[in-house]
Coordinates of C-alpha atoms and ligand atoms in Angstrom, one line a residue:
M21 CA 17.6 2.6 30.7
S22 CA 16.3 0.3 33.4
S23 CA 13.4 -2.0 33.7
I24 CA 10.2 -1.0 35.4
S25 CA 8.7 -2.6 38.4
S26 CA 5.5 -4.6 38.6
D27 CA 3.3 -1.9 40.1
Q28 CA 3.6 0.1 36.8
A29 CA 2.0 -2.7 34.8
Q30 CA -1.5 -1.2 34.5
G31 CA -2.9 -1.3 31.0
S32 CA -6.4 0.2 30.5
G33 CA -8.0 -3.3 30.6
G34 CA -6.5 -4.1 34.0
P35 CA -3.2 -5.4 35.3
I36 CA -1.0 -7.5 33.0
P37 CA 1.4 -9.9 34.5
L38 CA 4.8 -8.2 34.3
N39 CA 8.3 -9.4 35.1
Q40 CA 7.4 -13.0 35.8
V41 CA 10.4 -14.8 34.3
C42 CA 13.8 -13.1 33.6
Y43 CA 13.1 -9.9 35.4
R44 CA 11.3 -11.5 38.4
S45 CA 13.9 -10.1 40.8
L46 CA 12.4 -6.6 40.1
N47 CA 9.4 -7.8 42.0
L48 CA 11.4 -7.8 45.3
K49 CA 10.4 -4.2 45.9
G50 CA 9.4 -3.8 49.6
T51 CA 11.5 -6.8 50.7
A52 CA 14.9 -7.0 52.4
F53 CA 16.4 -7.7 48.9
E54 CA 15.1 -4.6 47.2
K55 CA 18.5 -2.8 47.2
E56 CA 20.4 -5.7 45.7
P57 CA 18.1 -7.8 43.6
W58 CA 21.1 -9.2 41.8
S59 CA 22.6 -10.9 44.9
M60 CA 22.6 -14.6 45.5
A61 CA 20.5 -14.2 48.7
A62 CA 17.9 -12.3 46.7
Y63 CA 17.9 -15.0 44.0
E64 CA 17.5 -17.8 46.5
S65 CA 14.7 -16.0 48.3
M66 CA 12.7 -16.4 45.0
G67 CA 13.4 -20.1 44.8
G68 CA 16.6 -19.6 42.8
Y69 CA 19.0 -22.6 42.4
S70 CA 16.3 -25.0 43.6
T71 CA 16.2 -26.7 40.2
W72 CA 20.0 -27.0 40.1
R73 CA 20.2 -28.4 43.6
K74 CA 17.5 -30.9 42.7
I75 CA 19.5 -31.9 39.6
L76 CA 22.6 -32.3 41.7
S77 CA 20.9 -34.6 44.1
E78 CA 18.5 -36.5 41.8
K79 CA 20.5 -36.6 38.6
T80 CA 17.3 -35.8 36.6
E81 CA 17.4 -37.6 33.3
P82 CA 18.5 -35.0 30.7
H83 CA 15.8 -36.0 28.2
K84 CA 13.2 -35.1 30.8
I85 CA 14.6 -31.6 30.9
I86 CA 14.5 -31.4 27.2
D87 CA 10.9 -32.7 27.1
E88 CA 9.9 -30.1 29.6
L89 CA 11.4 -27.3 27.5
K90 CA 9.7 -28.6 24.4
A91 CA 6.4 -28.7 26.3
S92 CA 6.9 -25.1 27.5
G93 CA 7.0 -23.8 23.9
L94 CA 10.2 -21.7 24.7
R95 CA 11.7 -20.4 21.5
G96 CA 15.0 -18.6 21.1
R97 CA 14.8 -15.0 22.2
G98 CA 17.8 -13.8 20.2
G99 CA 16.0 -13.2 17.0
A100 CA 15.2 -16.3 15.0
G101 CA 12.7 -17.9 17.4
F102 CA 14.0 -21.5 17.0
P103 CA 12.4 -23.9 19.5
T104 CA 14.9 -24.3 22.4
G105 CA 14.1 -27.9 23.6
L106 CA 14.6 -29.1 20.0
K107 CA 17.9 -27.2 19.7
W108 CA 19.2 -28.8 22.9
S109 CA 18.2 -32.2 21.6
F110 CA 20.5 -31.8 18.6
I111 CA 23.7 -31.9 20.8
P112 CA 25.1 -35.5 20.8
R113 CA 25.5 -35.5 24.6
N114 CA 26.9 -39.0 24.8
A115 CA 29.4 -38.6 22.0
P116 CA 33.0 -38.8 23.3
G117 CA 34.9 -35.5 23.8
E118 CA 34.1 -32.0 24.9
K119 CA 30.9 -30.2 24.3
Y120 CA 30.3 -26.5 25.0
V121 CA 27.5 -24.3 26.1
V122 CA 27.7 -20.7 24.8
C123 CA 25.6 -17.8 25.8
N124 CA 25.1 -14.8 23.4
S125 CA 25.1 -11.6 25.5
D126 CA 26.5 -9.5 22.6
E127 CA 23.2 -7.6 22.2
G128 CA 24.2 -5.4 19.2
E129 CA 20.9 -5.3 17.3
P130 CA 19.9 -1.6 17.3
G131 CA 16.9 -1.1 19.7
T132 CA 17.7 -4.1 21.8
C133 CA 18.6 -3.5 25.4
K134 CA 17.1 -6.3 27.4
D135 CA 20.0 -8.8 28.0
R136 CA 22.1 -6.2 29.8
D137 CA 19.3 -5.8 32.3
I138 CA 19.1 -9.5 33.0
L139 CA 22.9 -9.4 33.7
R140 CA 22.4 -6.3 35.9
F141 CA 19.3 -7.3 37.9
N142 CA 19.1 -11.1 37.8
P143 CA 22.5 -12.5 36.9
H144 CA 22.1 -15.7 39.0
Q145 CA 19.2 -16.9 37.0
L146 CA 21.4 -16.9 33.9
V147 CA 24.2 -18.7 35.8
E148 CA 21.7 -21.3 36.9
G149 CA 20.3 -21.6 33.3
L150 CA 23.9 -22.2 32.0
L151 CA 24.7 -24.8 34.6
I152 CA 21.4 -26.7 33.8
A153 CA 22.3 -26.4 30.1
C154 CA 25.8 -27.9 30.7
Y155 CA 24.3 -30.8 32.6
T156 CA 21.6 -31.5 30.0
M157 CA 23.9 -31.4 27.0
G158 CA 26.9 -33.1 28.6
A159 CA 29.1 -30.0 28.6
E160 CA 31.5 -29.1 31.4
R161 CA 32.0 -25.5 30.4
A162 CA 29.7 -22.6 29.6
Y163 CA 31.0 -19.3 28.1
N164 CA 29.0 -16.1 28.3
Y165 CA 30.1 -13.8 25.4
I166 CA 29.2 -10.3 26.7
R167 CA 29.4 -7.1 24.7
G168 CA 32.5 -5.2 25.8
E169 CA 30.8 -1.9 26.6
F170 CA 28.6 -3.5 29.3
A171 CA 30.7 -2.5 32.3
E172 CA 28.1 -2.8 35.0
P173 CA 26.4 -6.0 33.6
I174 CA 29.8 -7.7 33.2
A175 CA 30.8 -6.8 36.8
R176 CA 27.4 -8.1 38.2
F177 CA 27.6 -11.3 36.1
N178 CA 31.2 -12.0 37.3
H179 CA 30.1 -11.3 40.9
A180 CA 27.3 -13.9 40.5
I181 CA 29.8 -16.5 39.2
Q182 CA 32.0 -15.9 42.2
E183 CA 29.1 -16.2 44.6
A184 CA 27.8 -19.4 43.0
R185 CA 31.4 -20.9 43.1
A186 CA 31.8 -19.9 46.7
A187 CA 28.5 -21.6 47.5
G188 CA 29.8 -24.8 46.0
L189 CA 27.3 -24.7 43.1
M190 CA 29.9 -25.0 40.3
G191 CA 33.2 -26.6 39.6
R192 CA 34.3 -30.2 39.5
N193 CA 32.4 -33.0 41.2
I194 CA 29.9 -30.4 42.5
Q195 CA 28.7 -31.5 46.0
N196 CA 30.1 -35.0 45.3
S197 CA 27.5 -35.4 42.6
G198 CA 30.0 -36.5 39.9
I199 CA 28.7 -33.5 37.9
H200 CA 31.3 -31.0 36.5
A201 CA 30.1 -27.6 35.3
E202 CA 31.7 -24.1 35.2
V203 CA 30.7 -20.8 33.9
F204 CA 33.1 -18.2 32.4
T205 CA 32.8 -14.7 31.0
H206 CA 34.3 -13.7 27.7
V207 CA 34.2 -10.0 26.9
G208 CA 33.7 -9.1 23.3
A209 CA 35.2 -6.1 21.5
G210 CA 32.0 -4.4 20.2
A211 CA 31.5 -5.7 16.7
Y212 CA 27.8 -6.2 15.7
I213 CA 28.6 -9.2 13.6
C214 CA 30.0 -11.0 16.6
G215 CA 26.4 -11.5 17.7
E216 CA 25.9 -13.9 14.8
E217 CA 26.5 -17.2 16.4
T218 CA 29.3 -18.6 14.2
A219 CA 31.2 -15.2 14.2
L220 CA 30.8 -15.3 18.0
L221 CA 32.4 -18.7 18.1
N222 CA 35.3 -17.6 15.9
S223 CA 35.8 -14.6 18.1
L224 CA 35.7 -16.8 21.2
E225 CA 38.5 -18.9 19.7
G226 CA 40.6 -15.7 19.2
K227 CA 40.0 -15.5 15.5
K228 CA 38.6 -12.7 13.4
G229 CA 34.9 -12.4 14.2
Q230 CA 33.5 -13.4 10.9
P231 CA 30.6 -15.8 10.3
R232 CA 31.2 -19.4 9.1
F233 CA 29.4 -21.3 6.4
K234 CA 26.5 -23.4 7.7
P235 CA 26.3 -26.4 7.6
P236 CA 28.1 -27.7 9.5
F237 CA 26.0 -26.2 12.4
P238 CA 27.4 -25.5 15.8
A239 CA 25.5 -28.5 17.3
N240 CA 28.0 -30.7 15.5
H241 CA 30.9 -28.5 14.8
G242 CA 31.0 -25.4 17.0
L243 CA 33.6 -24.1 19.4
Y244 CA 37.0 -25.6 18.7
G245 CA 35.1 -27.9 16.3
K246 CA 33.2 -29.5 19.1
P247 CA 29.4 -29.8 19.6
T248 CA 28.2 -26.5 20.9
N249 CA 24.8 -25.0 21.8
V250 CA 24.4 -21.3 21.4
N251 CA 21.4 -19.5 22.9
N252 CA 20.5 -16.0 23.8
T253 CA 20.8 -14.6 27.4
E254 CA 17.0 -14.4 27.8
T255 CA 16.6 -17.9 26.5
Y256 CA 18.9 -19.5 29.0
A257 CA 17.6 -17.3 31.8
S258 CA 14.1 -18.5 31.2
V259 CA 15.0 -22.2 31.8
P260 CA 15.3 -22.3 35.6
V261 CA 11.8 -20.7 36.1
I262 CA 10.3 -23.1 33.5
L263 CA 11.7 -26.1 35.3
E264 CA 10.8 -24.7 38.7
K265 CA 7.2 -23.8 37.9
G266 CA 6.5 -26.3 35.1
A267 CA 6.1 -26.2 31.4
K268 CA 2.4 -25.6 31.6
W269 CA 2.7 -22.6 33.8
F270 CA 5.1 -21.0 31.4
A271 CA 3.1 -22.0 28.2
D272 CA -0.1 -20.7 29.8
L273 CA 1.5 -17.2 30.3
G274 CA 1.5 -16.8 26.5
I275 CA -0.9 -17.9 23.8
P276 CA -0.9 -21.2 21.8
N277 CA 2.3 -21.8 19.8
N278 CA 3.8 -18.7 21.5
G279 CA 4.4 -19.9 25.1
G280 CA 5.7 -17.7 27.9
T281 CA 6.8 -14.1 28.1
K282 CA 9.1 -11.9 26.1
I283 CA 11.0 -8.8 27.0
F284 CA 10.0 -6.0 24.8
C285 CA 12.5 -3.1 24.6
V286 CA 10.4 0.0 23.7
T287 CA 12.3 3.0 22.3
G288 CA 12.0 5.7 19.7
D289 CA 9.2 8.3 19.8
V290 CA 7.5 7.3 23.1
E291 CA 7.1 9.2 26.3
K292 CA 8.6 6.5 28.6
P293 CA 11.1 4.1 26.9
G294 CA 11.8 1.0 28.8
N295 CA 12.0 -2.8 29.0
F296 CA 8.7 -4.6 29.6
E297 CA 8.6 -8.4 30.2
L298 CA 5.1 -9.4 29.2
P299 CA 3.1 -12.4 28.0
L300 CA 3.5 -13.2 24.3
G301 CA 0.3 -12.2 22.6
T302 CA 0.0 -8.9 24.5
P303 CA -1.7 -6.3 22.2
F304 CA 0.8 -3.8 20.8
T305 CA -1.6 -1.0 21.9
K306 CA -1.1 -2.1 25.6
I307 CA 2.7 -2.0 25.3
L308 CA 2.5 1.4 23.7
E309 CA 0.3 2.6 26.5
M310 CA 2.8 1.3 29.1
A311 CA 5.5 3.2 27.4
G312 CA 3.5 6.4 27.9
G313 CA 2.1 6.5 24.3
V314 CA 3.6 8.4 21.3
R315 CA 5.8 11.3 22.3
E316 CA 4.0 14.6 22.7
G317 CA 0.6 13.1 21.7
R318 CA 1.7 12.8 18.1
K319 CA 0.4 10.2 15.6
I320 CA 2.2 7.0 15.1
K321 CA 3.6 6.6 11.6
A322 CA 5.6 3.3 11.6
V323 CA 7.1 0.7 13.9
I324 CA 10.1 -1.5 13.7
P325 CA 8.7 -4.4 15.6
G326 CA 11.6 -6.6 16.5
G327 CA 15.0 -4.9 16.0
S328 CA 16.4 -2.9 13.2
S329 CA 16.8 -5.9 10.8
C330 CA 13.0 -6.5 10.6
K331 CA 10.7 -5.4 7.9
I332 CA 8.9 -2.2 8.9
L333 CA 5.1 -2.1 9.5
T334 CA 2.9 1.0 9.4
G335 CA 1.5 2.4 12.6
D336 CA -2.1 1.4 11.5
E337 CA -0.9 -2.2 10.9
M338 CA 0.8 -2.3 14.3
L339 CA -2.2 -0.9 16.2
A340 CA -4.2 -4.0 15.2
L341 CA -1.6 -6.6 16.1
T342 CA -0.6 -8.7 19.1
M343 CA 3.1 -9.1 19.9
D344 CA 3.9 -12.7 19.2
Y345 CA 5.8 -14.8 16.6
D346 CA 2.7 -15.8 14.6
S347 CA 0.9 -12.5 14.5
L348 CA 4.0 -10.5 13.3
G349 CA 4.9 -13.3 10.9
K350 CA 1.5 -13.1 9.3
A351 CA 1.8 -9.3 9.0
G352 CA 5.0 -9.8 7.0
S353 CA 7.6 -8.9 9.7
M354 CA 8.9 -10.8 12.7
L355 CA 9.1 -10.6 16.5
G356 CA 13.0 -10.8 16.3
S357 CA 14.7 -9.7 19.4
G358 CA 11.6 -7.9 20.8
A359 CA 13.0 -4.4 20.2
I360 CA 10.1 -2.2 19.3
I361 CA 11.1 1.2 17.8
V362 CA 8.3 3.6 17.4
I363 CA 8.4 6.3 14.7
D364 CA 6.1 9.2 14.8
E365 CA 4.5 11.3 12.1
T366 CA 7.2 14.0 12.1
R367 CA 10.0 11.6 11.0
S368 CA 11.3 11.2 7.5
M369 CA 11.4 7.5 6.6
V370 CA 14.2 8.3 4.1
E371 CA 16.2 9.6 7.0
V372 CA 15.4 6.7 9.2
L373 CA 16.4 4.2 6.5
S374 CA 19.5 6.2 5.7
R375 CA 20.6 6.1 9.3
L376 CA 20.1 2.4 9.6
L377 CA 22.0 1.7 6.3
D378 CA 25.0 3.7 7.5
F379 CA 25.1 1.3 10.5
Y380 CA 25.0 -1.8 8.2
E381 CA 27.6 -0.4 5.8
E382 CA 29.9 0.1 8.8
E383 CA 29.3 -3.3 10.4
S384 CA 29.5 -5.6 7.3
C385 CA 32.4 -8.0 8.0
G386 CA 33.4 -7.8 4.4
Q387 CA 33.7 -11.6 3.6
C388 CA 31.1 -11.7 0.8
S389 CA 30.8 -9.4 -2.1
P390 CA 27.0 -8.9 -2.2
C391 CA 27.1 -7.7 1.4
R392 CA 30.4 -5.8 1.5
E393 CA 29.7 -4.0 -1.8
G394 CA 25.8 -4.0 -1.6
S395 CA 25.7 -2.4 1.9
G396 CA 27.9 0.5 0.7
W397 CA 26.1 1.0 -2.6
I398 CA 22.6 0.9 -1.1
A399 CA 23.6 3.2 1.7
G400 CA 25.2 5.6 -0.8
I401 CA 22.2 5.8 -3.1
V402 CA 19.8 6.4 -0.1
R403 CA 22.1 9.2 1.2
K404 CA 21.9 10.7 -2.3
I405 CA 18.1 10.5 -2.3
L406 CA 18.1 12.1 1.1
K407 CA 20.2 15.0 -0.1
G408 CA 17.6 15.6 -2.9
E409 CA 20.1 14.4 -5.5
G410 CA 18.4 11.1 -6.4
T411 CA 16.2 10.0 -9.3
L412 CA 13.3 7.7 -9.6
E413 CA 15.6 5.2 -11.2
D414 CA 17.7 5.3 -8.0
I415 CA 14.7 4.2 -5.9
D416 CA 14.1 1.3 -8.2
N417 CA 17.8 0.4 -8.3
T418 CA 17.9 0.4 -4.5
V419 CA 15.1 -2.1 -4.3
D420 CA 16.7 -4.2 -7.1
L421 CA 20.0 -4.3 -5.3
A422 CA 18.4 -5.3 -2.0
R423 CA 16.6 -8.2 -3.7
K424 CA 19.9 -9.3 -5.2
V425 CA 21.7 -9.3 -1.8
E426 CA 18.9 -11.3 -0.2
G427 CA 19.7 -15.0 -0.1
H428 CA 23.2 -14.6 -1.6
T429 CA 25.4 -14.1 1.5
I430 CA 27.2 -16.4 4.0
C431 CA 25.1 -15.1 6.9
V432 CA 21.7 -13.3 7.2
F433 CA 23.4 -9.9 7.7
G434 CA 22.6 -9.5 4.0
E435 CA 18.9 -9.9 4.8
A436 CA 19.3 -7.6 7.8
F437 CA 19.8 -4.6 5.6
A438 CA 17.9 -5.9 2.5
W439 CA 14.6 -6.3 4.3
P440 CA 14.5 -2.8 5.8
T441 CA 15.5 -1.4 2.5
Y442 CA 12.7 -2.8 0.3
S443 CA 10.1 -2.7 3.0
Y444 CA 10.7 1.0 3.8
I445 CA 10.5 1.8 0.2
G446 CA 7.5 -0.5 -0.4
K447 CA 5.5 1.0 2.4
F448 CA 6.6 4.7 2.2
R449 CA 7.5 5.1 -1.4
S450 CA 5.8 8.5 -1.7
E451 CA 8.3 9.9 0.8
F452 CA 11.2 8.7 -1.3
E453 CA 9.5 10.0 -4.5
A454 CA 8.8 13.4 -2.9
L455 CA 12.6 13.9 -2.4
V456 CA 13.5 13.0 -6.0
K457 CA 10.5 14.6 -7.6
K458 CA 12.3 17.8 -8.7
P459 CA 15.4 16.3 -10.2
H460 CA 13.2 13.6 -11.7
Q461 CA 11.0 16.2 -13.4
K462 CA 14.0 17.9 -14.7
A463 CA 15.3 14.6 -16.0
K464 CA 12.0 14.0 -17.7
K465 CA 11.9 17.5 -19.2
S466 CA 15.3 17.1 -20.7
E467 CA 14.5 13.6 -21.9
K468 CA 11.3 15.1 -23.6
S469 CA 13.2 18.0 -25.2
E470 CA 15.9 15.5 -26.4
K471 CA 13.2 13.4 -28.0
S472 CA 11.5 16.3 -29.7
E473 CA 14.8 17.5 -31.0
T474 CA 15.5 14.1 -32.3
I475 CA 12.1 14.0 -34.0
K476 CA 12.7 17.5 -35.4
A477 CA 16.0 16.5 -36.8
Ligands
FMN27 C1 24.2 -10.0 12.3 C2 23.6 -10.8 13.4 C3 23.6 -10.4 14.7 C4 23.1 -11.1 15.7 N1 23.2 -10.6 17.0 C5 22.7 -11.3 18.0 C6 22.9 -10.8 19.4 O1 23.4 -9.8 19.6 N2 22.3 -11.6 20.4 C7 21.7 -12.8 20.1 O2 21.3 -13.5 21.1 N3 21.6 -13.3 18.9 C8 22.1 -12.6 17.8 N4 22.0 -13.1 16.6 C9 21.3 -14.4 16.4 C10 22.4 -15.5 16.7 O3 23.0 -15.8 15.5 C11 21.7 -16.8 17.2 O4 20.6 -17.2 16.3 C12 21.1 -16.7 18.6 O5 22.1 -16.3 19.5 C13 20.6 -18.1 19.0 O6 20.0 -18.0 20.3 P1 18.4 -18.2 20.5 O7 18.1 -19.6 19.8 O8 18.3 -18.3 21.9 O9 17.7 -17.1 19.9 C14 22.5 -12.4 15.5 C15 22.4 -12.8 14.2 C16 22.9 -12.1 13.1 C17 22.8 -12.6 11.7
SF4_28 S1 26.7 -11.4 4.9 FE1 28.0 -9.7 5.4 S2 28.4 -9.9 7.5 FE2 27.7 -11.9 6.8 S3 29.5 -13.0 6.2 FE3 28.9 -12.0 4.4 S4 30.0 -10.0 4.5 FE4 30.1 -10.9 6.5

């Protein structure tokens, strides 16, 4: 899947600013850089590396960069939405010893396919974001942990590093500034759990990719036990544009408390799946329209609004919402990674949940019992319901098990399958009941006859 260009951003209420931040290189259509928007020349033609060059010559005070990020309202784009400026301020930049900057390009959340397109179409912006992050937090090395299957994105990112190095924009004592900063690629091996930041750090250290207990948090005890900042690809790649155009410019793109843009990955039952970088606060209906509407003119039944771990919302709920942190939070779900999966009226929600649970059962790292055992038990029961072999009690047990997993695991992978489980059953219980009705009625009948026999006896 590839991103779309700006001339396709026509909603029914007029044009919506598209591809203003991380995908801005896609607006080079009709210029000399159209064919290779990922090149350094293309990036510099848009003002790329101007912030980094300014930092190298002026040695901007790091706290000013952090203040600008705070004012921009940028929040982590990897899922949790934690304020980025605040996160950067947690790194004890003047403490002695190494500090690290780590970028999360693992992108394993089902439905999410945005970071690979930043690496493919605008890799220099990520390189610049990582160099700025190193300088601001007192680190000399940034590692980009990229999902192993991303052949083309990895090649493009590596090429960007080579170009930046050849241009003298990274290394030791860059342009005699006294600043040292380098960016490296680390290729992962394709485990979903390695997207969780502490599992990622273990994997980067060459250990088993399993999450660590928090606290201590990576800001104090991260890679090799040193202060480490972990952010998502889209988060770091937003930084150069924010510093170049100003916090206000970025904040004003979105709505209050939801500054800037977000890349929405629209998949599922739509006519034209794709990535759309749009202002936060864009109505869901506009995004659906840009994705060509529901497949074959069908009715929308449900939407996973921010990646497979989110609680599901009904189609009617979604049609009334804007896509931002606050609106989705109030509706009982979350913006997450921005992966919107549209589900049409022909789908069985039992089947959708079953498919997701198979994934989570497979991907549990196995460290804690509620997750290792719970993911298997819940997936097994839902498979049984799907086959028409379940009972009403099975439905209740599934919800009960999910509630018991939630909050009782080392990392939020537990919530990642508990939330879909009880929200799908909560919103679409009649579909689960329809599948167990017959066996349940039989069970009731035999219970009844047992009772009457007992009474007779
Ligand atoms: C099971 C699991 C998988 C995750 N996968 C990713 C991922 O692929 N990419 C990502 O950026 N964050 C992922 N996260 C979130 C990270 O732990 C972390 O919060 C994020 O990288 C921080 O960056 P941000 O503040 O820029 O969002 C995952 C979390 C969990 C629990
Ligand atoms: S919740 Fe699951 S994935 Fe996370 S540490 Fe425990 S077993 Fe591993």
